[in-house]
Coordinates of C-alpha atoms in Angstrom, one line a residue:
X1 CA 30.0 41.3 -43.6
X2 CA 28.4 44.5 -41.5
X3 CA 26.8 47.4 -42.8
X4 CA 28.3 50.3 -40.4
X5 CA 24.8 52.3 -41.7
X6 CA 23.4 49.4 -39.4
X7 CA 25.1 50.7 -35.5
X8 CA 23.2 53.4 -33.9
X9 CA 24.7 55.4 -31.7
X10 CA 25.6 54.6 -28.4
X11 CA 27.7 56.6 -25.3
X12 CA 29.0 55.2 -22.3
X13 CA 27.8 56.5 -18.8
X14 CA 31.6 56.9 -17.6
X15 CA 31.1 60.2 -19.8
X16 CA 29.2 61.7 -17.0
X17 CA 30.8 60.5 -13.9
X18 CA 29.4 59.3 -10.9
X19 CA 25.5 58.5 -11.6
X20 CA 23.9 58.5 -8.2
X21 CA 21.2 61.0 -8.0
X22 CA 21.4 62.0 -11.1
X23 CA 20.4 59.4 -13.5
X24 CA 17.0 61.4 -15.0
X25 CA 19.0 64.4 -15.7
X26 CA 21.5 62.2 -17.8
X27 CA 19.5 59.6 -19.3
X28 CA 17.3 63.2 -20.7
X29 CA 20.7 64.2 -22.1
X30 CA 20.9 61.0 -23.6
X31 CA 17.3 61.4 -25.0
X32 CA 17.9 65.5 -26.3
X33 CA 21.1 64.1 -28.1
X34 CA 19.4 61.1 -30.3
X35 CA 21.4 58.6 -27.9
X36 CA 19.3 55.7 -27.3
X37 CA 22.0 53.0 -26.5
X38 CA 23.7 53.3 -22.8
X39 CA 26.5 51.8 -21.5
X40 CA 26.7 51.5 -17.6
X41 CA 30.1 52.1 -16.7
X42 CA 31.0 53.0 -13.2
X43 CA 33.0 51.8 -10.4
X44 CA 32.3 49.5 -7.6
X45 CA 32.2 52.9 -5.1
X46 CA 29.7 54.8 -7.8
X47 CA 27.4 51.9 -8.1
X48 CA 27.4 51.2 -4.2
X49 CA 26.1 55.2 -4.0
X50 CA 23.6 54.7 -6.8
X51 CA 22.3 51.7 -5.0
X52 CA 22.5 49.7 -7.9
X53 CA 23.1 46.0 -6.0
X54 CA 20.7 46.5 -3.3
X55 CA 18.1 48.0 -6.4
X56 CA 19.7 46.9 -9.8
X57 CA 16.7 48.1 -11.6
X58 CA 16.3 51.7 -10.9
X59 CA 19.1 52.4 -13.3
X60 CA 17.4 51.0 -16.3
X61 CA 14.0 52.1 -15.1
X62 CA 15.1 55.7 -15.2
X63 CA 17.0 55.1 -18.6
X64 CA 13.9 53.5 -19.9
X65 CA 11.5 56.6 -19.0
X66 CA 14.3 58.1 -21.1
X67 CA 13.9 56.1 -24.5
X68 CA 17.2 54.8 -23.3
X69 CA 18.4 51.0 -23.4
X70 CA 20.9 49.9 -20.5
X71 CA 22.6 47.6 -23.7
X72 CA 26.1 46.7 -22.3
X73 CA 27.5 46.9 -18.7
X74 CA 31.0 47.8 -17.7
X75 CA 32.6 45.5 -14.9
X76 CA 34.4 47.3 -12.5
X77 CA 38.0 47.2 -12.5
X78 CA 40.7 48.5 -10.4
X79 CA 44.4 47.6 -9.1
X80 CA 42.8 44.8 -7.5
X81 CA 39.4 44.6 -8.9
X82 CA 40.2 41.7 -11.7
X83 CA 40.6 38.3 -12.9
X84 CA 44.2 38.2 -12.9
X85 CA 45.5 38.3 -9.2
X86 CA 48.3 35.8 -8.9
X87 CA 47.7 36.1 -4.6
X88 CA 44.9 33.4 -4.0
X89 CA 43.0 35.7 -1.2
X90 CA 42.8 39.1 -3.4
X91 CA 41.8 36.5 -6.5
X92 CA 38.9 35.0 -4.6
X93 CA 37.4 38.5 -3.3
X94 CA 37.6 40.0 -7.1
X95 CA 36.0 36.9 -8.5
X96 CA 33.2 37.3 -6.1
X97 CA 32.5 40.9 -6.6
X98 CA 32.7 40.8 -10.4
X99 CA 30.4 37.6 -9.8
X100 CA 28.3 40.0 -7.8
X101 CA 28.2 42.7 -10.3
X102 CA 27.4 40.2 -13.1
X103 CA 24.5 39.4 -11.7
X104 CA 23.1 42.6 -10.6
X105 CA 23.2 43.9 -14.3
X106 CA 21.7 40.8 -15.2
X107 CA 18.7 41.6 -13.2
X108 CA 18.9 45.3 -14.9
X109 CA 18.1 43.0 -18.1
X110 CA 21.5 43.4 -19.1
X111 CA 23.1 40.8 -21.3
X112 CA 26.9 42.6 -22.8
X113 CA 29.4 42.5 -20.4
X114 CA 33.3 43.9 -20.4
X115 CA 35.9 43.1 -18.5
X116 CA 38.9 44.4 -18.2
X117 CA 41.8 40.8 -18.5
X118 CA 43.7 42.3 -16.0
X119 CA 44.9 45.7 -13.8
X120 CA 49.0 46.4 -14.4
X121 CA 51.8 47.2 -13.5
X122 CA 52.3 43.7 -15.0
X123 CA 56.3 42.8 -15.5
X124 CA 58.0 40.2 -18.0
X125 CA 58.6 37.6 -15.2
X126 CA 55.1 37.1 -14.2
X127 CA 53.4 38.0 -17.5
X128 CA 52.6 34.1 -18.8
X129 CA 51.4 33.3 -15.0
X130 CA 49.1 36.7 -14.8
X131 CA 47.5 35.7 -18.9
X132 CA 47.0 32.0 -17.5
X133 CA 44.8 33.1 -14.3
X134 CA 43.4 35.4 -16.4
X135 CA 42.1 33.0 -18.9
X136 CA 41.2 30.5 -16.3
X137 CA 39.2 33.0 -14.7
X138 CA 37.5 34.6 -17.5
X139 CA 36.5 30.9 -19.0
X140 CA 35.0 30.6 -15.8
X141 CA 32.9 33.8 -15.9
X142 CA 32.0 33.1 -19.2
X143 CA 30.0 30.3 -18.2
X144 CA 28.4 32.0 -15.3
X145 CA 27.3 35.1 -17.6
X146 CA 26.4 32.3 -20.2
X147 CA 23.7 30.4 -17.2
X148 CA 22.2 33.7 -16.8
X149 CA 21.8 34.5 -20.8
X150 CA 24.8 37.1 -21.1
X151 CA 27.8 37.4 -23.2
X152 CA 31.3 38.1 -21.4
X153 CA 33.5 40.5 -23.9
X154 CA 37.1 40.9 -22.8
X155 CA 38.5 44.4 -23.5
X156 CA 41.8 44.8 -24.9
X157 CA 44.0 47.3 -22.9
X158 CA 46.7 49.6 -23.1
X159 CA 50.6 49.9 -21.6
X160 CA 51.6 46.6 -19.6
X161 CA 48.1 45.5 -19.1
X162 CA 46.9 41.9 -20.7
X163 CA 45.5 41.5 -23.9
X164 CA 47.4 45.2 -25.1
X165 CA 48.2 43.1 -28.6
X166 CA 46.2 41.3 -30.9
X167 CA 48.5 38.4 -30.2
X168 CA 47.2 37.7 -26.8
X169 CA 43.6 39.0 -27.4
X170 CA 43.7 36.2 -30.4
X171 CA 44.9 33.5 -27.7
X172 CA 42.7 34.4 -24.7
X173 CA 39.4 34.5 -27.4
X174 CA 40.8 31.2 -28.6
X175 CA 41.5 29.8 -25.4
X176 CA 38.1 30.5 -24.4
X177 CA 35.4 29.4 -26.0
X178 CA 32.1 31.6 -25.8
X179 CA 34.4 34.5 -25.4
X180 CA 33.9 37.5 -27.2
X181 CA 35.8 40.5 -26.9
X182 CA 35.0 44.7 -26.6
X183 CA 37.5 46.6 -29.2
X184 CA 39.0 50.0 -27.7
X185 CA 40.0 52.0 -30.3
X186 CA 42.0 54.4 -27.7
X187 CA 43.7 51.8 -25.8
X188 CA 46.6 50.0 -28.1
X189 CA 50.2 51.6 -28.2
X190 CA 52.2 48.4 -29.9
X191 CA 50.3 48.2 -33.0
X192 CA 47.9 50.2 -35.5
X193 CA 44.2 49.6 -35.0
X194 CA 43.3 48.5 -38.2
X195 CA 46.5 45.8 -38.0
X196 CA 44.9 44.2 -34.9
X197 CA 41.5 44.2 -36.6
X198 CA 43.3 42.4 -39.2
X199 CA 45.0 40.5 -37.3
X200 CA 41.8 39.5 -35.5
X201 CA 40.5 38.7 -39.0
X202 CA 43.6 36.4 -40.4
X203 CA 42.8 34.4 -36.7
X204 CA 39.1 33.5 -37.6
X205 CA 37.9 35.7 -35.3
X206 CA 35.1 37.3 -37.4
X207 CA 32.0 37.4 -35.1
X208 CA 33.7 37.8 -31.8
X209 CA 33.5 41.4 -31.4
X210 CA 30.7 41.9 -28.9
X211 CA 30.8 45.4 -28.3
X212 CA 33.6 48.8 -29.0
X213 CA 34.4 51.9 -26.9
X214 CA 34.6 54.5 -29.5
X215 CA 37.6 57.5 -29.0
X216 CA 40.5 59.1 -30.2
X217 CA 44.5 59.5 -29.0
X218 CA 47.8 60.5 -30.0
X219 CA 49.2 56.8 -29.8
X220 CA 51.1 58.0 -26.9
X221 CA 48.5 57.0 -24.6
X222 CA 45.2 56.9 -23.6
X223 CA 43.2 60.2 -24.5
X224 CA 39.9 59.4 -24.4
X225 CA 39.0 62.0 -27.6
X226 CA 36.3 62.3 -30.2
X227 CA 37.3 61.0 -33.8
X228 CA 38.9 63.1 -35.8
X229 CA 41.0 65.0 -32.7
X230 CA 43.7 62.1 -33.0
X231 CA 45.5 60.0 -35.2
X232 CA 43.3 57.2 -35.7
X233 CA 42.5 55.7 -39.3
X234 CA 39.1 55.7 -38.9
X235 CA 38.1 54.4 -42.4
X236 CA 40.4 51.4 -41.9
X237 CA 38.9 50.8 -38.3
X238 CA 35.6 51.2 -39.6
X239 CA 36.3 48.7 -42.6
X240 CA 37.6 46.5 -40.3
X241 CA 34.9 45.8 -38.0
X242 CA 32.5 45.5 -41.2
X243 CA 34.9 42.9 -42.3
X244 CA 34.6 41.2 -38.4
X245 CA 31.2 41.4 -38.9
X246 CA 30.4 43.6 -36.1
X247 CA 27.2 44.5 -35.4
X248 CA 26.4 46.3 -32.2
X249 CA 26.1 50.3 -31.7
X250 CA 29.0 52.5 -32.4
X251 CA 29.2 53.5 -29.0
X252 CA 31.4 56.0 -27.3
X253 CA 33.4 56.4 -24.2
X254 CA 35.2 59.8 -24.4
X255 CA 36.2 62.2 -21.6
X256 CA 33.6 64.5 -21.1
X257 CA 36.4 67.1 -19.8
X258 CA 40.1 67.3 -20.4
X259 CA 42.7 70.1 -20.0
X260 CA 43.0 72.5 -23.0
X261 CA 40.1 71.0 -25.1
X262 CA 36.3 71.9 -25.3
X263 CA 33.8 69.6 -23.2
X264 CA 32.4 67.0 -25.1
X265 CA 28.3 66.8 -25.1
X266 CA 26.2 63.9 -26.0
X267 CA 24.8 66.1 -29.1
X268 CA 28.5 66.2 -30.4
X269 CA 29.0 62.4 -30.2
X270 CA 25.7 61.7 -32.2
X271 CA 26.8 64.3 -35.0
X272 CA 30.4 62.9 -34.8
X273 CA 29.0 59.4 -35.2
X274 CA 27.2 60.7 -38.1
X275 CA 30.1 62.7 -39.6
X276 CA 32.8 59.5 -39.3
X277 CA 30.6 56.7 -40.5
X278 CA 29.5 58.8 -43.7
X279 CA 32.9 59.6 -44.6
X280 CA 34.8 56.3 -43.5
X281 CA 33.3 54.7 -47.3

């Protein structure tokens, strides 16, 4: 079992927006705030402007002059954008660009990657054919991020999306070996956090959390909050990944602005880090 004294603090780059042009100014943010773990997380568009496939390391270089580690790397995702089209031509162009993407971040000396099972809507009748391409896409992925020395982490997702229960997250990570999986705390609407931890843990499954995006919600849907501003149990879900034996940062991916609530700064996410871990004994 984990020691949650053990996961530094880590934020997502989604928090800021688009990154092009501005990637010293942010990754300084990162620095003033005590964040030294990053998560690049933007979409296919943001990293096109930032130059990131043509140039994948002038990202990390300019996180690096920063104090800042490029640890984990979002895939991006969209309607299309995923590994569970069911029409053959949209499946092969997503394959290659995540493919594409994979390999970029790998030559930012990036080795965490998330991916997102599937886009929605998703409906009843095709639900088992949409979680079968899904896993035979994402068993196939894993070995390509495994032949460049990565780890592929499926995220689990909210609404009609794949993997929104810990019943399918269990089958896809047992499905598919050298699978890990990236635990949203903001994402499920079925089922409590700390029951699909459990769940995770009754499975066997202790080991297979590769990374977390760390927010809040109302369990109405996605919010996208600090801790504390929602309903989540956050000494259970902290006890529960020590009991998964997680140990990567405790890294967040809030909103940095949302109607009717205060912007959220990097300095606030290291002292809320601070705050929940200390009290979640």
């Amino acid at each position: 079992m984990t020691n949650r004294k053990n996961w530094p603090v880590g934020l997502s780059t989604s928090h800021f927006g688009a990154l092009a042009g501005r990637e010293a100014g942010v990754f300084a943010e990162y620095r003033r705030a005590g964040i030294r773990i990053a998560e690049l997380s933007q979409s296919d568009g943001q990293l096109m402007a930032a130059g990131f496939y043509e140039h994948p390391r002038r990202i990390r270089d300019a996180a690096e002059a920063e104090g800042v580690t490029l640890r984990s790397f979002h895939i991006p995702f969209s309607q299309t954008l995923h590994p569970a089209n069911l029409d053959p031509a949209a499946d092969r162009a997503a394959m290659e660009r995540i493919r594409r993407s994979m390999h970029a971040a790998a030559e930012a000396d990036i080795r965490i990657f998330i991916v997102h099972p599937s886009s929605e809507p998703i409906g009843e009748a095709e639900r088992q054919e949409c979680l079968s391409r899904s896993r035979e896409n994402l068993a196939l992925l894993v070995r390509e991020a495994e032949a460049i020395g990565a780890r592929l982490c499926a995220e689990n997702l909210p609404r009609t999306c794949l993997c929104n229960s810990s019943a399918e997250m269990i089958a896809h990570l047992k499905a598919i070996p050298g699978l890990y999986m990236c635990f949203d705390s903001n994402h499920l609407l079925g089922e409590a956090n700390p029951d699909f931890l459990r769940r995770l843990y009754e499975a066997g499954l202790a080991g297979r959390i590769g990374s977390v995006h760390i927010s809040d919600y109302d369990f109405t849907d996605e919010r996208h909050e600090l801790p504390g501003n929602g309903k989540n149990d956050w000494p259970a879900i902290v006890a529960g990944l020590e009991r998964l034996d997680y140990d990567g940062p405790f890294l967040y991916e809030p909103h940095a602005n949302a109607a009717g609530r205060a912007v959220i700064t990097p300095a606030m996410v290291a002292e809320n880090r601070s705050r929940i871990l200390s009290e979640s004994v």
